[in-house]
């Protein structure tokens, strides 16, 4: 399970050579656990807390059972908040490093004993950090930095679709250096201006009338939910006894311009009942109608989503596209595109998405852009730092295709 890439800052002598260290050195004065026999105390980072298996709560242990079985994890690094991190199993090279460090071996020696490829993987996933002259950095962007310094070669430039690249250039030019505001700018890019316009208001009102009249009996319209107030939510009407299956995270984005929303919706009401989808949603307010990902249709697999996307491209081909950044475009203009959300916790409603595909991508790239902006050591411009971060995490930034079908599981 992978992590985000926010970086930490630490003042160091300017003569310090680049080397792998723990973020904030990991060895600190505040222990997370102590090994018996008077071994040194080991501190993970301010971002994580260490939890041995026998200290996990029963519910957490049950939720992680498959990961424990697959990785033979002896414990986990658990995020202290839910901003950009995921759970990291303690196994493989990380377990070896922790064992050696807690056995009295110096941290630098423990780190140097691990294979270089494993160290770079841990660096990419923000478990380790790279010591620069004036700070410690981590994540995919730090991996690029280390590799370029080792080989004295700047990585080749990567490409992406025009809207995504424009979003990255926009974020790179802004006088912002913090990952959080950059994340917001990337996520909201290509939204239309939300000032009060007659067109936007008329379209928003028209969506409300359509939901309350034309779709009765065609879709099961849900009541607005507290955890998802910004959307009209619909389930597919299925034969009695056939229930919706859970866990669907593959989705199609339908991105018409504001002016073409009415025409698009009139077509969708005819097309969607024939597709094997689970649920779908459309923005409830003028904000939702102005955003590029104003319509989302959810499926139980990427295969089903791709099959349905071909139908939508054929039937909606004359609809003008707005275009959703950081998604896999199925048509040349970005009207229909695909993404795959991170798995939702079982305790959260099916459409409450605290970390959607685009939000996850925006967070990762914002951290890389942030690092490239503030570090004089960084060899790439901010937009290339972001694209290389995606590449190292297993996402093809040219097509936004996830390279591994077990992407989230891994």
XYZ file of N, CA and C in Angstrom, residues 160-311:
456
model
N 1.798 14.387 -21.691
C 0.458 14.040 -21.245
C -0.534 14.750 -22.151
N -1.835 14.616 -21.860
C -2.839 15.271 -22.689
C -2.784 16.786 -22.479
N -3.303 17.568 -23.424
C -3.157 19.032 -23.355
C -3.773 19.656 -22.104
N -4.940 19.185 -21.670
C -5.590 19.800 -20.512
C -4.809 19.500 -19.239
N -4.344 18.268 -19.086
C -3.563 17.919 -17.895
C -2.262 18.710 -17.859
N -1.609 18.852 -19.016
C -0.355 19.598 -19.031
C -0.607 21.077 -18.738
N -1.703 21.614 -19.248
C -2.043 23.010 -18.946
C -2.284 23.192 -17.452
N -2.908 22.192 -16.817
C -3.134 22.264 -15.366
C -1.816 22.291 -14.613
N -0.856 21.464 -15.036
C 0.439 21.418 -14.377
C 1.219 22.714 -14.595
N 1.160 23.249 -15.792
C 1.836 24.526 -16.053
C 1.215 25.647 -15.220
N -0.110 25.635 -15.113
C -0.802 26.639 -14.301
C -0.337 26.569 -12.846
N -0.319 25.347 -12.281
C 0.108 25.187 -10.893
C 1.571 25.563 -10.714
N 2.378 25.305 -11.719
C 3.801 25.613 -11.631
C 4.059 27.114 -11.642
N 3.223 27.875 -12.356
C 3.425 29.319 -12.453
C 2.883 30.076 -11.246
N 1.943 29.474 -10.526
C 1.334 30.170 -9.398
C 2.359 30.411 -8.287
N 2.246 31.517 -7.553
C 3.177 31.780 -6.438
C 2.787 30.987 -5.197
N 2.636 29.682 -5.377
C 2.266 28.786 -4.285
C 3.351 27.732 -4.138
N 3.718 27.412 -2.904
C 4.720 26.366 -2.679
C 4.202 25.238 -1.809
N 3.120 25.431 -1.088
C 2.593 24.387 -0.215
C 1.806 23.353 -0.992
N 1.940 22.054 -0.658
C 1.212 21.010 -1.381
C -0.310 21.165 -1.329
N -0.861 21.646 -0.206
C -2.320 21.709 -0.080
C -2.953 22.685 -1.064
N -2.511 23.950 -1.148
C -3.132 24.839 -2.141
C -2.874 24.411 -3.579
N -1.725 23.797 -3.843
C -1.447 23.314 -5.193
C -2.381 22.155 -5.533
N -2.639 21.284 -4.559
C -3.584 20.187 -4.768
C -4.940 20.726 -5.205
N -5.432 21.737 -4.512
C -6.741 22.300 -4.834
C -6.755 22.866 -6.248
N -5.692 23.573 -6.645
C -5.658 24.161 -7.986
C -5.632 23.078 -9.061
N -4.878 22.017 -8.839
C -4.850 20.928 -9.814
C -6.211 20.239 -9.910
N -6.807 19.968 -8.765
C -8.075 19.240 -8.735
C -9.196 20.029 -9.402
N -9.203 21.334 -9.236
C -10.296 22.150 -9.761
C -10.027 22.697 -11.154
N -8.881 22.370 -11.735
C -8.532 22.948 -13.024
C -9.540 22.541 -14.096
N -9.808 23.456 -14.994
C -10.744 23.324 -16.118
C -12.210 23.412 -15.693
N -12.456 23.828 -14.444
C -13.815 24.209 -14.075
C -14.140 25.529 -14.765
N -15.390 25.707 -15.107
C -15.815 26.971 -15.703
C -16.026 28.005 -14.606
N -15.896 29.298 -14.931
C -16.128 30.326 -13.910
C -17.497 30.160 -13.269
N -17.558 30.337 -11.944
C -18.796 30.057 -11.217
C -19.596 31.324 -10.916
N -19.278 32.425 -11.617
C -20.061 33.625 -11.396
C -21.507 33.374 -11.857
N -22.433 34.138 -11.298
C -23.846 33.958 -11.604
C -24.110 34.329 -13.069
N -24.372 33.349 -13.887
C -24.717 33.601 -15.273
C -26.076 32.984 -15.550
N -26.797 33.548 -16.502
C -28.112 33.033 -16.827
C -28.022 31.593 -17.344
N -27.014 31.318 -18.184
C -26.869 29.968 -18.721
C -26.645 28.961 -17.609
N -25.688 29.237 -16.714
C -25.374 28.294 -15.647
C -26.577 28.080 -14.744
N -27.289 29.147 -14.411
C -28.461 29.014 -13.543
C -29.567 28.231 -14.233
N -29.790 28.509 -15.513
C -30.843 27.793 -16.245
C -30.532 26.301 -16.335
N -29.280 25.975 -16.597
C -28.912 24.559 -16.700
C -29.048 23.876 -15.345
N -28.603 24.534 -14.273
C -28.717 23.965 -12.930
C -30.178 23.724 -12.569
N -31.040 24.688 -12.860
C -32.477 24.522 -12.593
C -33.063 23.407 -13.453
N -32.591 23.301 -14.679
C -33.093 22.255 -15.565
C -32.739 20.867 -15.076
N -31.538 20.714 -14.509
C -31.153 19.414 -13.941
C -32.102 19.035 -12.816
N -32.436 19.991 -11.962
C -33.359 19.724 -10.862
C -34.716 19.274 -11.391
N -35.266 19.957 -12.404
C -36.568 19.574 -12.956
C -36.513 18.175 -13.558
N -35.401 17.857 -14.244
C -35.260 16.535 -14.863
C -35.233 15.438 -13.807
N -34.471 15.678 -12.741
C -34.380 14.686 -11.663
C -35.751 14.420 -11.065
N -36.562 15.452 -10.885
C -37.838 15.313 -10.198
C -38.950 14.799 -11.099
N -38.749 14.800 -12.416
C -39.827 14.396 -13.318
C -39.417 13.263 -14.251
N -38.508 13.531 -15.164
C -38.222 12.606 -16.262
C -37.626 11.279 -15.812
N -36.927 11.254 -14.669
C -36.214 10.041 -14.286
C -36.934 9.206 -13.243
N -38.150 9.569 -12.902
C -38.920 8.738 -11.984
C -39.193 7.390 -12.645
N -38.824 6.309 -11.977
C -39.034 4.976 -12.515
C -37.922 4.490 -13.413
N -37.107 5.404 -13.953
C -35.974 5.003 -14.790
C -34.761 4.690 -13.921
N -34.517 5.587 -12.947
C -33.452 5.375 -11.977
C -34.038 5.496 -10.581
N -33.401 4.854 -9.649
C -33.782 4.995 -8.246
C -33.061 6.218 -7.696
N -33.808 7.284 -7.500
C -33.219 8.541 -7.048
C -33.072 8.515 -5.542
N -31.874 8.779 -5.073
C -31.630 8.783 -3.630
C -31.917 10.154 -3.038
N -32.221 10.138 -1.770
C -32.326 11.391 -1.042
C -30.914 11.944 -0.811
N -30.777 13.271 -0.773
C -29.447 13.827 -0.484
C -28.908 13.294 0.836
N -27.628 12.941 0.832
C -27.031 12.371 2.033
C -26.085 13.378 2.670
N -25.954 13.357 4.002
C -25.060 14.305 4.676
C -23.610 14.189 4.223
N -23.172 12.962 3.854
C -21.773 12.781 3.475
C -21.541 13.053 1.994
N -22.577 13.344 1.232
C -22.418 13.641 -0.185
C -23.467 14.648 -0.643
N -23.492 15.844 -0.071
C -24.575 16.787 -0.352
C -24.466 17.475 -1.702
N -23.330 17.355 -2.371
C -23.103 18.128 -3.596
C -23.615 17.441 -4.850
N -24.193 16.232 -4.717
C -24.551 15.443 -5.891
C -25.995 14.951 -5.832
N -26.603 14.819 -7.013
C -27.793 13.990 -7.169
C -27.289 12.572 -7.410
N -27.796 11.619 -6.659
C -27.305 10.241 -6.702
C -28.400 9.318 -7.216
N -28.023 8.369 -8.078
C -28.993 7.469 -8.691
C -28.470 6.037 -8.678
N -29.344 5.101 -8.371
C -29.041 3.685 -8.534
C -29.768 3.167 -9.766
N -29.190 2.137 -10.367
C -29.882 1.485 -11.471
C -31.047 0.682 -10.913
N -32.200 0.754 -11.576
C -33.358 -0.048 -11.173
C -33.130 -1.466 -11.664
N -33.083 -2.428 -10.722
C -32.788 -3.811 -11.054
C -33.984 -4.702 -10.736
N -34.015 -5.888 -11.329
C -35.102 -6.808 -10.996
C -35.137 -7.091 -9.502
N -36.318 -7.356 -8.992
C -36.469 -7.606 -7.560
C -35.600 -8.788 -7.135
N -34.893 -8.614 -6.053
C -34.025 -9.669 -5.531
C -32.586 -9.541 -5.963
N -32.323 -8.741 -7.003
C -30.935 -8.539 -7.435
C -30.415 -7.260 -6.807
N -29.426 -7.394 -5.954
C -28.913 -6.262 -5.202
C -27.694 -5.656 -5.876
N -27.446 -4.402 -5.526
C -26.210 -3.761 -5.980
C -25.029 -4.393 -5.257
N -23.954 -4.609 -5.970
C -22.751 -5.137 -5.335
C -21.902 -3.972 -4.852
N -21.153 -4.199 -3.799
C -20.348 -3.124 -3.225
C -18.948 -3.098 -3.790
N -18.203 -2.088 -3.392
C -16.788 -2.032 -3.711
C -16.455 -1.510 -5.091
N -17.439 -0.978 -5.835
C -17.131 -0.511 -7.186
C -16.332 0.784 -7.119
N -15.225 0.812 -7.823
C -14.408 2.023 -7.832
C -13.942 2.426 -9.221
N -14.305 1.650 -10.254
C -14.039 2.078 -11.620
C -15.154 3.021 -12.050
N -14.790 4.107 -12.728
C -15.844 5.051 -13.088
C -15.553 5.735 -14.409
N -16.648 6.141 -15.046
C -16.595 6.924 -16.269
C -16.953 8.362 -15.926
N -16.145 9.287 -16.427
C -16.479 10.703 -16.355
C -17.143 11.098 -17.674
N -18.283 11.764 -17.586
C -18.940 12.342 -18.759
C -18.849 13.849 -18.590
N -18.174 14.527 -19.531
C -17.807 15.930 -19.336
C -18.302 16.817 -20.467
N -19.621 17.081 -20.533
C -20.110 18.043 -21.524
C -19.875 19.474 -21.050
N -19.811 20.404 -21.980
C -19.797 21.808 -21.588
C -21.126 22.155 -20.925
N -21.156 23.272 -20.219
C -22.384 23.673 -19.522
C -23.543 23.776 -20.505
N -23.308 24.382 -21.674
C -24.382 24.569 -22.647
C -24.929 23.249 -23.169
N -24.088 22.212 -23.183
C -24.523 20.929 -23.735
C -24.999 19.948 -22.669
N -25.064 20.359 -21.406
C -25.551 19.462 -20.353
C -26.975 18.972 -20.629
N -27.946 19.845 -20.982
C -29.307 19.344 -21.229
C -29.370 18.282 -22.322
N -28.681 18.528 -23.444
C -28.693 17.561 -24.546
C -28.022 16.255 -24.127
N -26.939 16.353 -23.358
C -26.237 15.165 -22.880
C -27.129 14.343 -21.960
N -27.825 14.995 -21.052
C -28.671 14.268 -20.106
C -29.846 13.594 -20.801
N -30.404 14.234 -21.796
C -31.526 13.612 -22.505
C -31.082 12.335 -23.217
N -29.830 12.302 -23.666
C -29.296 11.076 -24.277
C -28.988 10.030 -23.207
N -28.406 10.481 -22.087
C -28.018 9.523 -21.051
C -29.210 8.758 -20.512
N -30.363 9.424 -20.382
C -31.531 8.753 -19.830
C -31.962 7.581 -20.717
N -31.614 7.640 -21.999
C -31.918 6.555 -22.919
C -30.831 5.486 -22.940
N -29.568 5.912 -22.723
C -28.437 4.991 -22.872
C -28.152 4.204 -21.590
N -28.158 4.875 -20.443
C -27.697 4.254 -19.198
C -28.452 2.978 -18.821
N -29.782 2.893 -18.987
C -30.458 1.649 -18.578
C -29.938 0.400 -19.272
N -29.311 0.561 -20.443
C -28.790 -0.603 -21.162
C -27.369 -0.970 -20.733
N -26.753 -0.162 -19.906
C -25.371 -0.404 -19.491
C -25.333 -1.106 -18.141
N -24.272 -1.888 -17.929
C -24.141 -2.665 -16.693
C -23.403 -1.838 -15.637
N -24.006 -0.700 -15.260
C -23.414 0.150 -14.239
C -24.082 -0.122 -12.898
N -23.522 0.475 -11.843
C -24.079 0.299 -10.511
C -24.835 1.540 -10.042
N -24.194 2.689 -10.179
C -24.800 3.925 -9.710
C -24.158 5.083 -10.459
N -24.793 6.253 -10.425
C -24.195 7.403 -11.079
C -24.626 8.669 -10.361
N -23.969 9.777 -10.703
C -24.254 11.029 -10.014
C -24.004 12.201 -10.952
N -24.636 13.332 -10.630
C -24.425 14.583 -11.348
C -24.419 15.714 -10.335
N -23.654 16.747 -10.602
C -23.557 17.870 -9.685
C -24.905 18.497 -9.385
N -25.130 18.812 -8.109
C -26.423 19.334 -7.668
C -26.514 20.850 -7.814
N -25.415 21.549 -7.694
C -25.429 23.010 -7.662
C -24.712 23.564 -8.887
N -24.676 24.889 -8.976
C -23.942 25.518 -10.075
C -22.460 25.159 -10.017
N -21.931 24.983 -8.806
C -20.532 24.549 -8.674
C -20.340 23.183 -9.323
N -21.264 22.251 -9.064
C -21.147 20.914 -9.634
C -21.279 20.899 -11.140
N -22.152 21.754 -11.678
C -22.340 21.802 -13.124
C -21.150 22.472 -13.810
N -20.458 23.369 -13.109
C -19.330 24.080 -13.705
C -18.058 23.242 -13.733
N -17.944 22.254 -12.861
C -16.713 21.471 -12.786
C -16.614 20.513 -13.969
N -15.428 20.083 -14.362
C -15.300 19.212 -15.535
C -15.876 17.818 -15.307
N -15.721 17.273 -14.090
C -16.220 15.926 -13.802
C -17.633 16.004 -13.228
N -18.523 16.644 -13.962
C -19.873 16.927 -13.463
C -20.775 15.700 -13.448
N -20.446 14.682 -14.240
C -21.228 13.449 -14.300
C -20.281 12.266 -14.150
N -20.584 11.363 -13.222
C -19.761 10.161 -13.005
C -20.662 8.937 -12.970
N -20.240 7.872 -13.648
C -20.972 6.605 -13.673
C -20.038 5.525 -13.134
N -20.515 4.756 -12.139
C -19.666 3.810 -11.426
C -19.929 2.372 -11.869
N -18.839 1.585 -11.922
C -18.898 0.203 -12.377
C -18.122 -0.686 -11.408
N -18.372 -1.992 -11.525
C -17.706 -2.949 -10.646
C -16.343 -3.391 -11.159
N -15.989 -3.023 -12.379
C -14.676 -3.403 -12.900
C -14.289 -2.437 -14.005
N -12.993 -2.358 -14.266
C -12.518 -1.533 -15.367
C -12.992 -2.075 -16.705
N -13.131 -3.402 -16.801
C -13.591 -4.001 -18.055
C -14.996 -3.512 -18.398
N -15.892 -3.506 -17.399
C -17.251 -3.020 -17.623
C -17.248 -1.537 -17.971
N -16.398 -0.782 -17.311
C -16.323 0.652 -17.585
C -15.853 0.908 -19.013
N -14.836 0.178 -19.462
C -14.334 0.377 -20.819
C -15.386 -0.015 -21.857
N -16.099 -1.097 -21.601
C -17.150 -1.519 -22.526
C -18.239 -0.453 -22.633
N -18.666 0.083 -21.481
C -19.698 1.115 -21.484
C -19.188 2.401 -22.115
N -17.906 2.713 -21.920
C -17.346 3.942 -22.469
C -17.421 3.947 -23.994
N -17.214 2.797 -24.616
C -17.299 2.728 -26.075
C -18.709 3.052 -26.549
N -19.712 2.584 -25.821
C -21.103 2.890 -26.166
C -21.355 4.389 -26.027
